[in-house]
Amino acid sequence: MRAEVVGSLLRPQPLVEARRKREAGRLGPAEFKHIEDDHVREAVRLQEESGIDAITDGELRRYAFFGHLVESFDGFDKEGGWAIPFHDEAGEELVFKRPVVVEKLRWRRNMCAEEFVFLRAVAAKPAKVTMISAQQAAAYYDPKQSAAAYPARDGFLADIVDVSRREVEELVRLGCTYIQIDGPQYGALLDAKMREGYRQRGSDPEKLIDLCIELDNAILADHPGVTFGLHVCRGNNQSKFYAEGDYEPIARIFEKTLFQRFLLEYDDARSGGFEPLRHLPEDRVAVLGLVTTKKPRLEAEDELKARIEEAARYVPLERLALSPQCGFASTMEGNRITPDQQRQKLELVGRVAREVWGGVRV
């Protein structure tokens, strides 16, 4: 797998409108599912025609990248959590309301099984499922709002690990061989300013990194034959971000987690250099997120090839791959690019991957 997407694709406007009608009670569940199915088929076709090797459903069935968790359990207030500010280089800011757990979690449906079963049926290439990490879900706990359901965060995290592990087991039973975990919390822990913010709130960033690793490993353990990928994100909401910094402060995730593939953002100066990749063990793969999903500019092929060559100074070419730096639509609104620009970027990833790795064999 040399060419990947991280997960989400832009939501087609007819799908957005159908979801709004469904939420307003003006569209029945069966009709809505048919509409979803049609758009997922188109998302699969887009990726396959672009030369992508690991296919997702574009996360089109979710209102946000974490929607599979929030909409699969009773117990969440979808927009009642603390707000996190996103910004861009020009200083424009967006405040995004997170979900918050307010009752004990009660199972409603599987998180990703439906997504995978349909994707498996319509994709001609290997299918990949995306989930959020347990520590990302920890952001949906509030000491005041959540206390009646979970007096301590650890109780909530224990439930998250349990339901996430069960979901992984169900996906594996259904034949899924590639599961990606989205871990934006690692991105927060590499940012110097955000690390200081953790310290001021009484949390040790180093201990948080170790906790993240422990929770992720508890979910992934004992699944031979399944590839697990970790995507580290510095924030992605309508072309805005919340963190910056290179991977050195969290580099031990390469060695101490059970992930075999690391999907890493490298689209601009916020990501730092490739030097931290020297920590990558010999049996792990770095997927270089060199193509931005945040801006319309289409990267030049020579530019991408030069950066891949630079990364190969730290990790052999046979253990590298290429992807966009993040999803195109972590939320329903999507990043500020057009569907045609999205297609061009996917085609660029597929084309460069074929040219760079066409003769490389592992």
Coordinates of N, CA and C in Angstrom, one line a residue, residues 111-307:
M111 N -20.2 0.5 16.0 CA -19.6 1.8 15.5 C -19.3 1.8 14.1
C112 N -18.6 0.7 13.6 CA -18.1 0.7 12.3 C -18.4 -0.5 11.4
A113 N -19.1 -1.5 12.0 CA -19.4 -2.7 11.3 C -20.2 -2.5 10.1
E114 N -21.2 -1.7 10.2 CA -22.1 -1.4 9.0 C -21.2 -0.8 7.9
E115 N -20.4 0.2 8.3 CA -19.6 0.9 7.3 C -18.7 -0.1 6.6
F116 N -18.1 -1.0 7.4 CA -17.1 -1.9 6.7 C -17.8 -2.9 5.8
V117 N -18.9 -3.5 6.3 CA -19.6 -4.6 5.5 C -20.0 -4.0 4.1
F118 N -20.5 -2.8 4.1 CA -20.9 -2.2 2.8 C -19.6 -1.9 2.0
L119 N -18.6 -1.3 2.6 CA -17.4 -1.0 1.9 C -16.7 -2.2 1.3
R120 N -16.7 -3.3 2.1 CA -16.1 -4.6 1.7 C -16.8 -5.1 0.4
A121 N -18.1 -4.8 0.3 CA -18.9 -5.4 -0.8 C -18.7 -4.5 -2.1
V122 N -18.3 -3.3 -2.0 CA -18.3 -2.4 -3.2 C -16.8 -2.0 -3.6
A123 N -15.9 -2.3 -2.7 CA -14.5 -1.9 -3.0 C -13.7 -3.1 -3.7
A124 N -13.0 -2.8 -4.7 CA -12.2 -3.8 -5.4 C -10.8 -3.9 -4.7
K125 N -10.4 -2.9 -4.0 CA -9.1 -2.9 -3.3 C -9.3 -3.1 -1.8
P126 N -8.2 -3.3 -1.0 CA -8.4 -3.4 0.4 C -9.1 -2.3 1.1
A127 N -10.0 -2.6 2.0 CA -10.8 -1.6 2.7 C -10.2 -1.3 4.0
K128 N -10.2 0.0 4.4 CA -9.7 0.5 5.6 C -10.8 1.1 6.4
V129 N -10.9 0.9 7.7 CA -11.8 1.5 8.6 C -11.1 2.4 9.6
T130 N -11.7 3.5 9.9 CA -11.1 4.5 10.8 C -11.9 4.6 12.1
M131 N -11.2 4.7 13.2 CA -11.8 4.9 14.5 C -11.0 5.9 15.3
I132 N -11.5 6.5 16.3 CA -10.8 7.4 17.1 C -10.1 6.7 18.3
S133 N -9.0 7.2 18.8 CA -8.3 6.6 19.9 C -9.1 6.9 21.2
A134 N -8.8 6.1 22.2 CA -9.4 6.2 23.5 C -9.1 7.6 24.1
Q135 N -7.8 8.0 24.0 CA -7.5 9.3 24.6 C -8.1 10.5 23.9
Q136 N -8.4 10.3 22.6 CA -9.2 11.4 22.0 C -10.6 11.4 22.6
A137 N -11.2 10.3 22.9 CA -12.5 10.3 23.5 C -12.4 10.9 24.9
A138 N -11.3 10.8 25.6 CA -11.1 11.4 26.9 C -11.4 12.9 26.9
A139 N -11.3 13.6 25.7 CA -11.6 15.0 25.6 C -13.1 15.2 25.7
Y140 N -13.9 14.1 25.6 CA -15.4 14.3 25.7 C -15.8 14.1 27.2
Y141 N -14.9 14.1 28.1 CA -15.2 14.0 29.5 C -15.0 15.4 30.1
D142 N -16.0 15.8 30.9 CA -15.9 17.1 31.7 C -16.1 16.8 33.2
P143 N -15.2 17.3 34.0 CA -15.4 16.9 35.5 C -16.7 17.3 36.1
K144 N -17.3 18.4 35.6 CA -18.6 18.8 36.1 C -19.8 18.1 35.4
Q145 N -19.8 18.2 34.1 CA -20.9 17.7 33.3 C -21.0 16.2 33.3
S146 N -19.9 15.5 33.4 CA -19.8 14.0 33.3 C -19.8 13.3 34.7
A147 N -19.7 14.1 35.8 CA -19.5 13.5 37.1 C -20.6 12.6 37.5
A148 N -21.8 12.9 37.2 CA -23.0 12.1 37.6 C -22.9 10.7 37.0
A149 N -22.4 10.6 35.8 CA -22.3 9.3 35.1 C -21.0 8.6 35.4
Y150 N -19.9 9.4 35.4 CA -18.6 8.8 35.7 C -17.9 9.8 36.6
P151 N -17.9 9.5 37.9 CA -17.2 10.3 38.9 C -15.8 10.6 38.6
A152 N -15.1 9.7 37.9 CA -13.7 9.9 37.5 C -13.5 9.6 36.0
R153 N -12.6 10.3 35.4 CA -12.3 10.1 34.0 C -11.9 8.6 33.7
D154 N -11.2 8.0 34.6 CA -10.7 6.7 34.4 C -11.9 5.7 34.2
G155 N -13.0 5.9 34.8 CA -14.1 5.0 34.6 C -14.7 5.1 33.2
F156 N -14.7 6.3 32.7 CA -15.2 6.6 31.3 C -14.2 6.0 30.3
L157 N -12.9 6.2 30.6 CA -11.9 5.6 29.7 C -11.9 4.1 29.7
A158 N -12.2 3.5 30.8 CA -12.3 2.0 30.9 C -13.4 1.5 30.0
D159 N -14.5 2.2 30.0 CA -15.6 1.9 29.1 C -15.3 2.1 27.6
I160 N -14.6 3.2 27.3 CA -14.2 3.5 26.0 C -13.2 2.4 25.4
V161 N -12.2 2.0 26.2 CA -11.3 0.9 25.8 C -12.1 -0.4 25.6
D162 N -13.1 -0.7 26.5 CA -13.9 -1.9 26.3 C -14.7 -1.9 25.1
V163 N -15.4 -0.8 24.8 CA -16.3 -0.8 23.6 C -15.4 -0.7 22.3
S164 N -14.3 -0.1 22.4 CA -13.4 0.0 21.2 C -12.8 -1.3 20.9
R165 N -12.4 -2.0 21.9 CA -11.8 -3.3 21.7 C -12.8 -4.3 21.1
R166 N -14.0 -4.2 21.6 CA -15.1 -5.1 21.1 C -15.4 -4.8 19.6
E167 N -15.3 -3.5 19.3 CA -15.5 -3.1 17.9 C -14.4 -3.6 17.0
V168 N -13.2 -3.5 17.5 CA -12.1 -4.1 16.7 C -12.3 -5.6 16.5
E169 N -12.7 -6.3 17.5 CA -12.9 -7.7 17.4 C -14.0 -8.0 16.4
E170 N -15.0 -7.2 16.4 CA -16.1 -7.5 15.4 C -15.7 -7.2 14.0
L171 N -14.9 -6.1 13.8 CA -14.4 -5.8 12.5 C -13.5 -6.9 12.0
V172 N -12.6 -7.5 12.9 CA -11.7 -8.5 12.5 C -12.5 -9.8 12.1
R173 N -13.6 -10.1 12.9 CA -14.5 -11.2 12.6 C -15.1 -11.1 11.3
L174 N -15.4 -9.9 10.9 CA -16.1 -9.6 9.6 C -15.1 -9.6 8.4
G175 N -13.8 -9.7 8.7 CA -12.8 -9.8 7.7 C -12.0 -8.6 7.4
C176 N -12.1 -7.6 8.3 CA -11.3 -6.3 8.1 C -9.9 -6.6 8.5
T177 N -9.0 -6.2 7.6 CA -7.5 -6.4 7.8 C -6.7 -5.1 8.0
Y178 N -7.4 -4.0 7.9 CA -6.7 -2.7 8.1 C -7.6 -1.7 8.9
I179 N -7.1 -1.4 10.1 CA -7.9 -0.4 11.0 C -7.0 0.7 11.3
Q180 N -7.4 1.9 11.1 CA -6.7 3.1 11.4 C -7.3 3.8 12.6
I181 N -6.4 4.2 13.5 CA -6.8 4.9 14.7 C -6.4 6.4 14.6
D182 N -7.4 7.3 14.7 CA -7.1 8.7 14.6 C -6.7 9.2 16.0
G183 N -5.5 9.8 16.2 CA -5.1 10.2 17.5 C -4.7 11.7 17.5
P184 N -5.6 12.6 17.4 CA -5.3 14.0 17.4 C -4.6 14.4 18.8
Q185 N -4.9 13.7 19.8 CA -4.3 14.0 21.1 C -2.8 13.9 21.1
Y186 N -2.2 13.1 20.3 CA -0.8 13.0 20.1 C -0.3 14.3 19.5
G187 N -1.0 14.9 18.6 CA -0.7 16.1 17.9 C -0.7 17.3 19.0
A188 N -1.6 17.3 19.9 CA -1.6 18.3 20.9 C -0.4 18.2 21.8
L189 N 0.1 16.9 22.0 CA 1.2 16.7 23.0 C 2.5 16.9 22.4
L190 N 2.6 17.3 21.1 CA 3.9 17.7 20.5 C 4.0 19.2 20.4
D191 N 2.9 19.9 20.6 CA 2.9 21.4 20.5 C 3.4 22.0 21.9
A192 N 4.5 22.8 21.8 CA 5.1 23.3 23.0 C 4.1 24.2 23.8
K193 N 3.3 25.0 23.2 CA 2.3 25.8 23.9 C 1.2 25.0 24.6
M194 N 0.8 24.0 23.8 CA -0.3 23.1 24.4 C 0.2 22.3 25.5
R195 N 1.5 21.8 25.4 CA 2.1 21.1 26.5 C 2.2 21.9 27.8
E196 N 2.5 23.2 27.6 CA 2.6 24.1 28.8 C 1.2 24.3 29.3
G197 N 0.2 24.3 28.5 CA -1.2 24.4 29.0 C -1.6 23.2 29.8
Y198 N -1.2 22.0 29.4 CA -1.5 20.8 30.2 C -0.8 21.0 31.5
R199 N 0.4 21.4 31.6 CA 1.1 21.6 32.8 C 0.4 22.5 33.8
Q200 N 0.0 23.7 33.2 CA -0.7 24.6 34.0 C -2.1 24.1 34.6
R201 N -2.6 23.1 33.9 CA -3.9 22.5 34.4 C -3.6 21.3 35.3
G202 N -2.3 21.1 35.6 CA -2.0 20.0 36.5 C -1.7 18.7 35.9
S203 N -1.5 18.6 34.6 CA -1.2 17.3 33.9 C 0.2 17.3 33.3
D204 N 0.9 16.2 33.5 CA 2.2 16.0 33.0 C 2.1 15.5 31.6
P205 N 2.6 16.3 30.6 CA 2.5 15.8 29.2 C 3.2 14.5 28.9
E206 N 4.3 14.2 29.6 CA 5.0 13.0 29.4 C 4.2 11.8 29.9
K207 N 3.5 11.9 31.0 CA 2.7 10.9 31.6 C 1.4 10.7 30.6
L208 N 0.9 11.8 30.0 CA -0.2 11.7 29.1 C 0.2 10.9 27.9
I209 N 1.4 11.1 27.4 CA 1.9 10.3 26.2 C 1.9 8.8 26.6
D210 N 2.4 8.5 27.7 CA 2.5 7.1 28.2 C 1.1 6.5 28.3
L211 N 0.1 7.3 28.8 CA -1.2 6.8 29.0 C -1.9 6.6 27.6
C212 N -1.6 7.5 26.7 CA -2.2 7.3 25.3 C -1.7 6.0 24.7
I213 N -0.4 5.7 24.9 CA 0.2 4.5 24.4 C -0.4 3.3 25.0
E214 N -0.6 3.3 26.4 CA -1.2 2.2 27.1 C -2.6 1.9 26.6
L215 N -3.4 3.0 26.5 CA -4.8 2.8 26.1 C -4.9 2.2 24.7
D216 N -4.1 2.8 23.7 CA -4.1 2.3 22.4 C -3.7 0.8 22.3
N217 N -2.7 0.5 23.0 CA -2.2 -0.9 23.0 C -3.2 -1.9 23.5
A218 N -4.0 -1.4 24.6 CA -5.0 -2.3 25.1 C -6.1 -2.6 24.1
I219 N -6.4 -1.7 23.2 CA -7.4 -1.9 22.2 C -6.9 -2.8 21.1
L220 N -5.6 -2.6 20.7 CA -5.1 -3.3 19.5 C -4.5 -4.7 19.8
A221 N -4.2 -5.0 21.0 CA -3.4 -6.2 21.3 C -4.1 -7.5 20.8
D222 N -3.3 -8.5 20.4 CA -3.7 -9.9 20.1 C -4.6 -10.0 18.9
H223 N -4.2 -9.3 17.8 CA -4.9 -9.4 16.5 C -3.9 -9.7 15.4
P224 N -3.3 -10.9 15.4 CA -2.4 -11.2 14.3 C -3.0 -11.1 12.9
G225 N -2.3 -10.7 12.0 CA -2.8 -10.6 10.6 C -3.5 -9.3 10.3
V226 N -3.7 -8.5 11.3 CA -4.4 -7.2 11.0 C -3.4 -6.1 11.1
T227 N -3.5 -5.2 10.1 CA -2.7 -4.0 10.1 C -3.4 -2.9 10.9
F228 N -2.6 -2.2 11.8 CA -3.2 -1.1 12.5 C -2.3 0.1 12.2
G229 N -3.0 1.2 11.8 CA -2.3 2.5 11.5 C -2.7 3.5 12.5
L230 N -1.8 4.4 12.8 CA -2.1 5.6 13.6 C -1.9 6.9 12.8
H231 N -3.0 7.7 12.8 CA -2.9 9.0 12.2 C -2.7 10.1 13.2
V232 N -1.7 10.8 13.1 CA -1.4 11.9 14.1 C -1.8 13.2 13.4
C233 N -2.7 13.9 14.0 CA -3.3 15.1 13.4 C -3.0 16.3 14.3
R234 N -2.8 17.5 13.7 CA -2.6 18.7 14.4 C -3.9 19.6 14.4
G235 N -5.0 19.0 14.1 CA -6.2 19.7 14.0 C -6.6 19.9 12.6
N236 N -7.9 19.7 12.3 CA -8.3 19.8 10.9 C -9.8 20.1 10.9
N237 N -10.2 21.4 10.8 CA -11.6 21.8 10.8 C -11.7 23.0 9.9
Q238 N -12.4 22.8 8.7 CA -12.6 23.8 7.7 C -11.3 24.6 7.4
S239 N -10.3 23.8 7.1 CA -9.0 24.3 6.7 C -8.2 25.0 7.8
K240 N -8.6 24.7 9.1 CA -7.9 25.3 10.2 C -7.3 24.2 11.1
F241 N -6.4 24.7 12.0 CA -5.6 23.7 12.8 C -5.5 24.3 14.2
Y242 N -5.0 23.5 15.2 CA -4.8 24.0 16.5 C -3.4 23.7 17.1
A243 N -2.6 23.0 16.4 CA -1.3 22.6 17.0 C -0.2 22.7 15.9
E244 N 1.0 22.8 16.4 CA 2.2 22.8 15.5 C 3.4 22.3 16.3
G245 N 4.4 21.7 15.5 CA 5.6 21.2 16.1 C 6.0 19.9 15.5
D246 N 7.3 19.5 15.6 CA 7.7 18.3 15.0 C 7.4 17.1 15.9
Y247 N 7.7 15.9 15.5 CA 7.3 14.7 16.2 C 8.3 14.2 17.3
E248 N 9.4 14.9 17.5 CA 10.4 14.5 18.5 C 9.8 14.3 19.9
P249 N 8.9 15.2 20.4 CA 8.4 15.1 21.8 C 7.6 13.8 22.0
I250 N 7.1 13.2 20.9 CA 6.2 12.0 21.0 C 6.8 10.9 20.3
A251 N 8.1 10.9 19.9 CA 8.7 9.9 19.0 C 8.7 8.5 19.6
R252 N 8.5 8.4 20.9 CA 8.4 7.0 21.4 C 7.2 6.2 21.0
I253 N 6.2 6.9 20.4 CA 5.0 6.2 19.9 C 5.5 5.3 18.8
F254 N 6.5 5.6 18.1 CA 7.0 4.7 17.0 C 7.5 3.4 17.5
E255 N 8.0 3.4 18.7 CA 8.7 2.2 19.2 C 7.8 1.5 20.2
K256 N 6.9 2.2 20.9 CA 6.2 1.5 22.1 C 4.8 1.2 21.8
T257 N 4.2 1.7 20.7 CA 2.8 1.3 20.4 C 2.8 0.1 19.5
L258 N 1.7 -0.5 19.3 CA 1.5 -1.7 18.4 C 1.2 -1.4 17.0
F259 N 1.2 -0.1 16.6 CA 0.9 0.3 15.3 C 2.0 -0.1 14.3
Q260 N 1.6 -0.6 13.1 CA 2.6 -0.9 12.1 C 2.8 0.2 11.1
R261 N 1.8 1.0 10.9 CA 1.8 2.2 10.0 C 1.5 3.5 10.7
F262 N 2.3 4.5 10.4 CA 2.1 5.8 11.0 C 1.8 6.8 9.9
L263 N 0.6 7.4 9.9 CA 0.2 8.3 8.9 C 0.4 9.7 9.4
L264 N 1.4 10.4 8.9 CA 2.0 11.6 9.5 C 1.8 12.8 8.7
E265 N 1.5 13.9 9.3 CA 1.3 15.2 8.6 C 2.7 15.8 8.3
Y266 N 2.9 16.1 7.0 CA 4.1 16.7 6.6 C 3.9 17.7 5.4
D267 N 2.7 18.4 5.5 CA 2.4 19.3 4.4 C 2.9 20.7 4.4
D268 N 3.4 21.1 5.6 CA 4.0 22.5 5.7 C 4.9 22.6 6.9
A269 N 5.4 23.8 7.1 CA 6.5 24.0 8.2 C 6.0 23.6 9.6
R270 N 4.6 23.6 9.8 CA 4.1 23.3 11.1 C 4.5 21.9 11.6
S271 N 4.8 21.0 10.6 CA 5.1 19.6 10.9 C 6.6 19.4 11.3
G272 N 7.4 20.3 11.1 CA 8.8 20.1 11.3 C 9.5 19.2 10.3
G273 N 10.7 18.7 10.6 CA 11.4 17.9 9.6 C 11.2 16.4 9.8
F274 N 11.9 15.7 9.0 CA 11.8 14.2 9.0 C 12.7 13.5 10.0
E275 N 13.6 14.3 10.7 CA 14.5 13.7 11.6 C 13.9 12.8 12.6
P276 N 12.8 13.0 13.2 CA 12.2 12.1 14.2 C 11.9 10.7 13.6
L277 N 11.8 10.6 12.3 CA 11.6 9.3 11.7 C 12.7 8.3 11.9
R278 N 13.9 8.8 12.4 CA 15.0 7.9 12.7 C 14.6 6.9 13.9
H279 N 13.6 7.3 14.6 CA 13.1 6.4 15.7 C 12.2 5.3 15.3
L280 N 11.9 5.3 14.0 CA 10.9 4.2 13.5 C 11.6 2.9 13.4
P281 N 11.1 1.9 14.1 CA 11.7 0.5 14.0 C 11.7 0.0 12.6
E282 N 12.5 -1.1 12.4 CA 12.6 -1.6 11.0 C 11.4 -2.3 10.5
D283 N 10.4 -2.6 11.3 CA 9.2 -3.3 10.9 C 8.0 -2.4 10.8
R284 N 8.3 -1.1 10.8 CA 7.2 -0.1 10.8 C 7.3 0.7 9.5
V285 N 6.1 1.3 9.1 CA 6.0 2.1 7.8 C 5.6 3.5 8.2
A286 N 6.2 4.5 7.5 CA 5.8 5.9 7.7 C 5.1 6.3 6.4
V287 N 3.8 6.7 6.5 CA 3.0 7.2 5.4 C 3.1 8.7 5.4
L288 N 3.8 9.3 4.5 CA 4.1 10.7 4.5 C 2.9 11.5 3.9
G289 N 2.3 12.3 4.8 CA 1.2 13.2 4.4 C 1.7 14.5 3.8
L290 N 2.2 14.4 2.6 CA 2.8 15.6 1.9 C 1.8 16.4 1.1
V291 N 0.7 15.9 0.8 CA -0.3 16.7 0.0 C -1.4 17.2 1.0
T292 N -1.5 18.6 1.0 CA -2.4 19.2 1.9 C -3.8 19.0 1.5
T293 N -4.7 18.9 2.5 CA -6.1 18.9 2.3 C -6.7 20.2 2.6
K294 N -5.9 21.1 3.2 CA -6.4 22.4 3.7 C -6.5 23.5 2.7
K295 N -5.6 23.4 1.7 CA -5.5 24.5 0.7 C -5.7 24.0 -0.7
P296 N -6.2 24.8 -1.6 CA -6.4 24.4 -3.0 C -5.2 24.1 -3.8
R297 N -4.0 24.7 -3.4 CA -2.8 24.6 -4.2 C -2.5 23.2 -4.5
L298 N -2.2 22.8 -5.7 CA -1.8 21.5 -6.0 C -0.3 21.4 -6.1
E299 N 0.3 20.5 -5.2 CA 1.7 20.4 -5.1 C 2.3 19.9 -6.4
A300 N 3.5 20.3 -6.7 CA 4.2 19.8 -7.9 C 4.8 18.4 -7.7
E301 N 4.7 17.6 -8.7 CA 5.2 16.2 -8.6 C 6.7 16.2 -8.2
D302 N 7.5 17.1 -8.7 CA 8.9 17.1 -8.4 C 9.1 17.5 -6.9
E303 N 8.3 18.4 -6.5 CA 8.4 18.8 -5.0 C 8.1 17.6 -4.1
L304 N 7.1 16.8 -4.4 CA 6.8 15.6 -3.6 C 7.9 14.6 -3.7
K305 N 8.4 14.3 -4.9 CA 9.5 13.3 -5.0 C 10.7 13.8 -4.3
A306 N 11.0 15.0 -4.3 CA 12.2 15.5 -3.6 C 12.0 15.3 -2.1
R307 N 10.8 15.6 -1.6 CA 10.6 15.4 -0.1 C 10.6 13.9 0.3

